[in-house]
Tab-separated table of C-alpha atoms and ligand atoms in Angstrom:
chain	number	residue	atom	x	y	z
A	1495	UNK	CA	113.074	59.365	138.902
A	1496	UNK	CA	116.230	60.580	140.676
A	1497	UNK	CA	119.880	59.710	140.103
A	1498	UNK	CA	120.267	58.684	143.743
A	1499	UNK	CA	116.982	57.172	144.809
A	1500	UNK	CA	116.887	57.505	148.609
A	1501	UNK	CA	114.602	54.575	149.332
A	1502	UNK	CA	113.725	51.137	148.058
A	1503	UNK	CA	110.742	51.094	145.663
A	1504	UNK	CA	107.698	48.922	146.347
A	1505	UNK	CA	104.562	48.475	144.221
A	1506	UNK	CA	102.555	50.898	146.403
A	1507	UNK	CA	105.069	53.666	145.634
A	1508	UNK	CA	103.875	53.712	142.026
A	1509	UNK	CA	100.424	54.806	143.198
A	1510	UNK	CA	102.002	57.649	145.134
A	1511	UNK	CA	103.966	58.646	142.043
A	1512	UNK	CA	100.767	58.773	139.989
A	1513	UNK	CA	99.032	60.824	142.681
A	1514	UNK	CA	101.982	63.249	142.705
A	1515	UNK	CA	102.118	63.455	138.918
A	1516	UNK	CA	105.667	61.975	138.781
A	1517	UNK	CA	106.204	59.954	135.616
A	1518	UNK	CA	107.271	56.356	136.244
A	1519	UNK	CA	110.334	55.085	134.421
A	1520	UNK	CA	110.509	51.343	133.754
A	1521	UNK	CA	112.909	49.265	131.667
A	1522	UNK	CA	113.621	45.601	131.088
A	1523	UNK	CA	116.811	43.837	132.179
A	1524	UNK	CA	117.785	40.202	131.905
A	1525	UNK	CA	121.160	39.728	133.580
A	1526	UNK	CA	123.507	41.025	136.292
A	1527	UNK	CA	125.441	43.648	134.282
A	1528	UNK	CA	122.356	45.214	132.660
A	1529	UNK	CA	120.681	45.258	136.089
A	1530	UNK	CA	123.691	47.161	137.464
A	1531	UNK	CA	123.545	49.639	134.564
A	1532	UNK	CA	119.837	50.384	134.969
A	1533	UNK	CA	120.103	50.557	138.770
A	1534	UNK	CA	122.939	53.085	138.473
A	1535	UNK	CA	120.685	55.256	136.284
A	1536	UNK	CA	118.173	55.554	139.140
A	1537	UNK	CA	115.397	53.745	137.259
A	1538	UNK	CA	112.130	53.231	139.191
A	1539	UNK	CA	111.073	49.790	137.964
A	1540	UNK	CA	112.898	46.872	136.342
A	1541	UNK	CA	110.987	44.157	134.527
A	1542	UNK	CA	112.521	40.835	133.622
A	1543	UNK	CA	110.237	40.577	130.610
A	1544	UNK	CA	109.538	37.390	128.755
A	1545	UNK	CA	110.980	39.446	125.881
A	1546	UNK	CA	113.991	37.561	127.273
A	1547	UNK	CA	113.027	35.027	124.605
A	1548	UNK	CA	113.418	37.470	121.713
A	1549	UNK	CA	116.303	39.667	122.787
A	1550	UNK	CA	118.531	37.346	124.817
A	1551	UNK	CA	117.703	33.733	123.977
A	1552	UNK	CA	117.223	34.211	120.216
A	1553	UNK	CA	113.687	32.778	119.977
A	1554	UNK	CA	111.357	34.378	117.453
A	1555	UNK	CA	108.606	35.020	120.011
A	1556	UNK	CA	108.058	35.004	123.778
A	1557	UNK	CA	106.115	31.731	123.639
A	1558	UNK	CA	109.016	29.273	124.121
A	1559	UNK	CA	110.255	30.951	127.327
A	1560	UNK	CA	109.990	28.540	130.271
A	1561	UNK	CA	109.748	29.039	134.036
A	1562	UNK	CA	113.265	27.629	134.381
A	1563	UNK	CA	114.706	30.173	131.944
A	1564	UNK	CA	112.762	33.058	133.412
A	1565	UNK	CA	113.724	32.175	137.015
A	1566	UNK	CA	117.393	31.930	136.069
A	1567	UNK	CA	117.347	35.485	134.657
A	1568	UNK	CA	115.249	37.014	137.452
A	1569	UNK	CA	117.799	35.712	139.975
A	1570	UNK	CA	120.654	37.296	138.022
A	1571	UNK	CA	118.864	40.652	137.825
A	1572	UNK	CA	118.063	40.502	141.559
A	1573	UNK	CA	121.781	40.361	142.285
A	1574	UNK	CA	122.345	43.599	140.338
A	1575	UNK	CA	119.531	45.665	141.901
A	1576	UNK	CA	119.193	47.469	145.212
A	1577	UNK	CA	116.472	50.103	145.134
A	1578	UNK	CA	114.527	49.630	141.905
A	1579	UNK	CA	111.314	47.615	142.070
A	1580	UNK	CA	111.871	44.182	140.504
A	1581	UNK	CA	108.992	42.612	138.558
A	1582	UNK	CA	109.076	39.145	137.002
A	1583	UNK	CA	107.041	38.491	133.870
A	1584	UNK	CA	105.053	35.262	134.077
A	1585	UNK	CA	105.891	33.228	130.967
A	1586	UNK	CA	103.388	31.528	128.685
A	1587	UNK	CA	101.624	28.564	130.379
A	1588	UNK	CA	102.872	29.517	133.842
A	1589	UNK	CA	99.485	31.045	134.789
A	1590	UNK	CA	96.996	29.924	132.105
A	1591	UNK	CA	96.461	26.337	133.283
A	1592	UNK	CA	95.013	26.817	136.771
A	1593	UNK	CA	94.912	29.265	139.645
A	1594	UNK	CA	96.933	26.807	141.725
A	1595	UNK	CA	99.732	26.606	139.163
A	1596	UNK	CA	99.715	30.378	138.786
A	1597	UNK	CA	100.157	30.838	142.542
A	1598	UNK	CA	102.884	28.194	142.670
A	1599	UNK	CA	104.775	29.768	139.760
A	1600	UNK	CA	104.219	33.348	140.886
A	1601	UNK	CA	105.389	32.370	144.357
A	1602	UNK	CA	108.595	30.892	142.943
A	1603	UNK	CA	109.521	34.291	141.486
A	1604	UNK	CA	109.134	35.830	144.945
A	1605	UNK	CA	110.582	33.026	147.071
A	1606	UNK	CA	113.344	31.618	144.847
A	1607	UNK	CA	114.305	34.609	142.709
A	1608	UNK	CA	113.672	37.659	144.905
A	1609	UNK	CA	111.150	39.454	142.686
A	1610	UNK	CA	108.791	41.856	144.421
A	1611	UNK	CA	105.865	41.462	142.025
A	1612	UNK	CA	104.795	39.594	138.909
A	1613	UNK	CA	103.263	40.756	135.634
A	1614	UNK	CA	100.824	38.798	133.518
A	1615	UNK	CA	99.102	39.417	130.201
A	1616	UNK	CA	95.336	39.390	129.780
A	1617	UNK	CA	92.029	40.876	130.840
A	1618	UNK	CA	88.930	39.817	132.782
A	1619	UNK	CA	89.413	36.136	131.873
A	1620	UNK	CA	92.351	36.144	134.330
A	1621	UNK	CA	90.558	37.708	137.301
A	1622	UNK	CA	90.515	34.421	139.291
A	1623	UNK	CA	94.257	34.053	138.702
A	1624	UNK	CA	94.943	37.639	139.764
A	1625	UNK	CA	92.799	37.207	142.876
A	1626	UNK	CA	94.620	33.977	143.744
A	1627	UNK	CA	98.030	35.622	143.392
A	1628	UNK	CA	96.945	38.567	145.524
A	1629	UNK	CA	95.601	36.167	148.189
A	1630	UNK	CA	99.074	34.627	148.242
A	1631	UNK	CA	100.470	38.140	148.887
A	1632	UNK	CA	102.003	38.429	145.421
A	1633	UNK	CA	101.565	41.936	143.956
A	1634	UNK	CA	100.388	41.806	140.332
A	1635	UNK	CA	100.952	44.156	137.392
A	1636	UNK	CA	98.472	43.778	134.514
A	1637	UNK	CA	99.233	43.961	130.783
A	1638	UNK	CA	96.576	44.862	128.171
A	1639	UNK	CA	96.436	45.716	124.472
A	1640	UNK	CA	98.980	44.037	122.235
A	1641	UNK	CA	99.858	41.119	124.481
A	1642	UNK	CA	102.656	39.170	122.747
A	1643	UNK	CA	101.736	35.780	124.244
A	1644	UNK	CA	98.515	35.987	122.143
A	1645	UNK	CA	100.543	36.287	118.916
A	1646	UNK	CA	98.939	33.251	117.263
A	1647	UNK	CA	95.412	34.314	118.181
A	1648	UNK	CA	95.993	37.906	117.023
A	1649	UNK	CA	97.701	36.750	113.803
A	1650	UNK	CA	100.786	38.914	114.300
A	1651	UNK	CA	101.878	41.893	116.362
A	1652	UNK	CA	99.112	44.356	115.505
A	1653	UNK	CA	97.993	47.525	117.279
A	1654	UNK	CA	94.906	46.742	119.388
A	1655	UNK	CA	91.939	48.911	120.328
A	1656	UNK	CA	91.503	50.571	116.947
A	1657	UNK	CA	87.817	49.591	116.670
A	1658	UNK	CA	85.224	50.843	119.149
A	1659	UNK	CA	84.437	47.297	120.330
A	1660	UNK	CA	88.064	46.468	120.950
A	1661	UNK	CA	88.731	49.814	122.651
A	1662	UNK	CA	85.676	49.365	124.918
A	1663	UNK	CA	86.810	45.859	125.873
A	1664	UNK	CA	90.327	47.033	126.749
A	1665	UNK	CA	88.876	49.907	128.797
A	1666	UNK	CA	86.518	47.554	130.672
A	1667	UNK	CA	89.372	45.111	131.270
A	1668	UNK	CA	91.471	47.923	132.750
A	1669	UNK	CA	88.646	48.834	135.155
A	1670	UNK	CA	88.192	45.155	136.114
A	1671	UNK	CA	91.917	44.674	136.740
A	1672	UNK	CA	92.050	47.767	138.915
A	1673	UNK	CA	89.020	46.550	140.891
A	1674	UNK	CA	90.694	43.156	141.372
A	1675	UNK	CA	93.707	44.890	142.943
A	1676	UNK	CA	96.547	45.044	140.392
A	1677	UNK	CA	98.948	47.839	141.319
A	1678	UNK	CA	99.625	49.057	137.745
A	1679	UNK	CA	98.839	48.114	134.149
A	1680	UNK	CA	101.145	47.992	131.137
A	1681	UNK	CA	99.336	49.265	128.031
A	1682	UNK	CA	101.054	47.981	124.915
A	1683	UNK	CA	100.403	48.849	121.257
A	1684	UNK	CA	97.164	50.829	121.539
A	1685	UNK	CA	96.174	54.254	120.156
A	1686	UNK	CA	97.262	57.110	122.403
A	1687	UNK	CA	93.688	58.369	122.721
A	1688	UNK	CA	92.625	55.075	124.304
A	1689	UNK	CA	95.679	55.041	126.597
A	1690	UNK	CA	94.832	58.600	127.685
A	1691	UNK	CA	91.229	57.602	128.454
A	1692	UNK	CA	92.319	54.551	130.488
A	1693	UNK	CA	94.958	56.566	132.344
A	1694	UNK	CA	92.404	59.231	133.280
A	1695	UNK	CA	89.872	56.583	134.318
A	1696	UNK	CA	92.129	54.698	136.753
A	1697	UNK	CA	93.619	55.486	140.148
A	1698	UNK	CA	96.429	52.975	139.564
A	1699	UNK	CA	99.181	53.964	137.142
A	1700	UNK	CA	99.410	52.952	133.494
A	1701	UNK	CA	102.805	52.206	131.973
A	1702	UNK	CA	102.874	52.610	128.216
A	1703	UNK	CA	104.840	50.936	125.462
A	1704	UNK	CA	103.665	52.035	122.043
A	1705	UNK	CA	100.708	53.704	123.791
A	1706	UNK	CA	101.599	57.379	123.487
A	1707	UNK	CA	102.683	60.075	125.916
A	1708	UNK	CA	99.696	60.276	128.265
A	1709	UNK	CA	100.412	57.163	130.344
A	1710	UNK	CA	101.664	57.588	133.911
A	1711	UNK	CA	104.951	55.979	132.952
A	1712	UNK	CA	106.806	54.354	130.080
A	1713	UNK	CA	108.610	51.066	129.580
A	1714	UNK	CA	111.091	50.072	126.876
A	1715	UNK	CA	113.134	46.959	126.245
A	1716	UNK	CA	116.778	47.582	127.238
A	1717	UNK	CA	118.100	46.130	123.977
A	1718	UNK	CA	115.827	48.379	121.885
A	1719	UNK	CA	116.700	51.691	123.506
A	1720	UNK	CA	120.429	50.936	123.628
A	1721	UNK	CA	120.598	49.493	120.099
A	1722	UNK	CA	122.067	46.305	121.569
A	1723	UNK	CA	120.721	44.246	118.686
A	1724	UNK	CA	120.733	44.451	114.930
A	1725	UNK	CA	117.014	44.021	114.272
A	1726	UNK	CA	114.802	46.824	113.032
A	1727	UNK	CA	112.944	48.410	115.938
A	1728	UNK	CA	109.243	49.329	115.963
A	1729	UNK	CA	108.241	53.000	115.599
A	1730	UNK	CA	107.531	53.466	119.317
A	1731	UNK	CA	111.182	52.835	120.206
A	1732	UNK	CA	113.574	55.719	120.691
A	1733	UNK	CA	117.122	54.403	120.320
A	1734	UNK	CA	119.490	56.368	122.568
A	1735	UNK	CA	122.748	54.770	121.419
A	1736	UNK	CA	123.983	52.108	119.051
A	1737	UNK	CA	125.502	49.616	121.453
A	1738	UNK	CA	125.692	46.940	118.744
A	1739	UNK	CA	127.925	49.153	116.611
A	1740	UNK	CA	129.982	50.444	119.577
A	1741	UNK	CA	130.664	46.904	120.795
A	1742	UNK	CA	131.279	45.485	117.309
A	1743	UNK	CA	133.822	48.252	116.717
A	1744	UNK	CA	135.526	47.460	120.046
A	1745	UNK	CA	135.822	43.788	119.044
A	1746	UNK	CA	137.118	44.748	115.573
A	1747	UNK	CA	139.753	47.003	117.210
A	1748	UNK	CA	140.756	44.213	119.601
A	1749	UNK	CA	141.164	41.715	116.738
A	1750	UNK	CA	143.170	44.237	114.709
A	1751	UNK	CA	145.509	44.823	117.703
A	1752	UNK	CA	145.968	41.063	118.238
A	1753	UNK	CA	146.697	40.572	114.526
A	1754	UNK	CA	149.214	43.446	114.499
A	1755	UNK	CA	150.845	42.096	117.679
A	1756	UNK	CA	150.175	45.350	119.594
A	1757	UNK	CA	147.951	43.664	122.171
A	1758	UNK	CA	149.014	42.915	124.808
A	1759	UNK	CA	151.888	45.338	125.362
A	1760	UNK	CA	154.344	44.859	128.235
A	1761	UNK	CA	152.343	47.099	130.594
A	1762	UNK	CA	149.467	44.719	130.093
A	1763	UNK	CA	151.729	41.757	130.918
A	1764	UNK	CA	153.164	40.252	134.124
A	1765	UNK	CA	156.915	40.126	134.900
A	1766	UNK	CA	157.525	43.885	135.301
A	1767	UNK	CA	158.236	43.689	139.030
A	1768	UNK	CA	154.734	44.965	139.847
A	1769	UNK	CA	151.775	43.036	141.142
B	1849	LIG	O1	108.331	41.171	128.001
B	1849	LIG	C1	108.451	42.403	128.024
B	1849	LIG	O2	109.539	42.970	127.839
B	1849	LIG	C2	107.264	43.188	128.291
B	1849	LIG	C3	107.373	44.672	128.148
B	1849	LIG	C4	107.492	45.036	126.739
B	1849	LIG	C5	106.285	45.385	128.843
B	1849	LIG	O3	106.238	42.657	128.595
């Protein structure tokens, strides 16, 4: 990642980065200002995750997020990005019903919202969907391990791939997704040893979240790494600032100034003969 990325990123560039041994830096964003912030940092990849539901819309899981909500936020992020690769997460029920619906919904992210690729959760059971999307010229990112849309089936957000059977299945799914043509795979909530094995076994890059340091890249949720929310963060998050506290303090200072009558002062007012 560079501060001034010279060229626009496309999905194929991630393969080149893996081949060159350059770590891929990915983050989520959900609106215009956060897109501008992450673009200015020179980030490689921006995901409008369906974590939108948890961190922006106040739902207690990703399951209620709809196509309408997701499209609205992808469009806003598009307006704040120039060079970073923009990926739209396919929300629950947007790709599970039929291949046709998946293509229609995936295509809307490209055609109506300006995304350059989509991401979907799941393994070999979604190969027909992935193949359909690719036929429609929609690049696909996979997502294996702790896949939050399976919350009710998993019985909570638990680390996956701890047993040999589960680890073997995730590994086989990764191979199958690569063969089908996905350009990268997010590995979420799996032991680092398994993530290392998958990463070494694939030509396409792996992007880890709670999957240890051996992946080809990392992804974090913007609100987690900036401390933009109050909630406790999982152990895989490194919080780089406490935006919640910084912004709360700013609002407290503003209210105190209004109450004291020191805001606004005359320089902050019109009628001084200046424009
Ligand atoms: O929705 C999301 O933010 C994600 C990332 C955590 C990979 O899927």
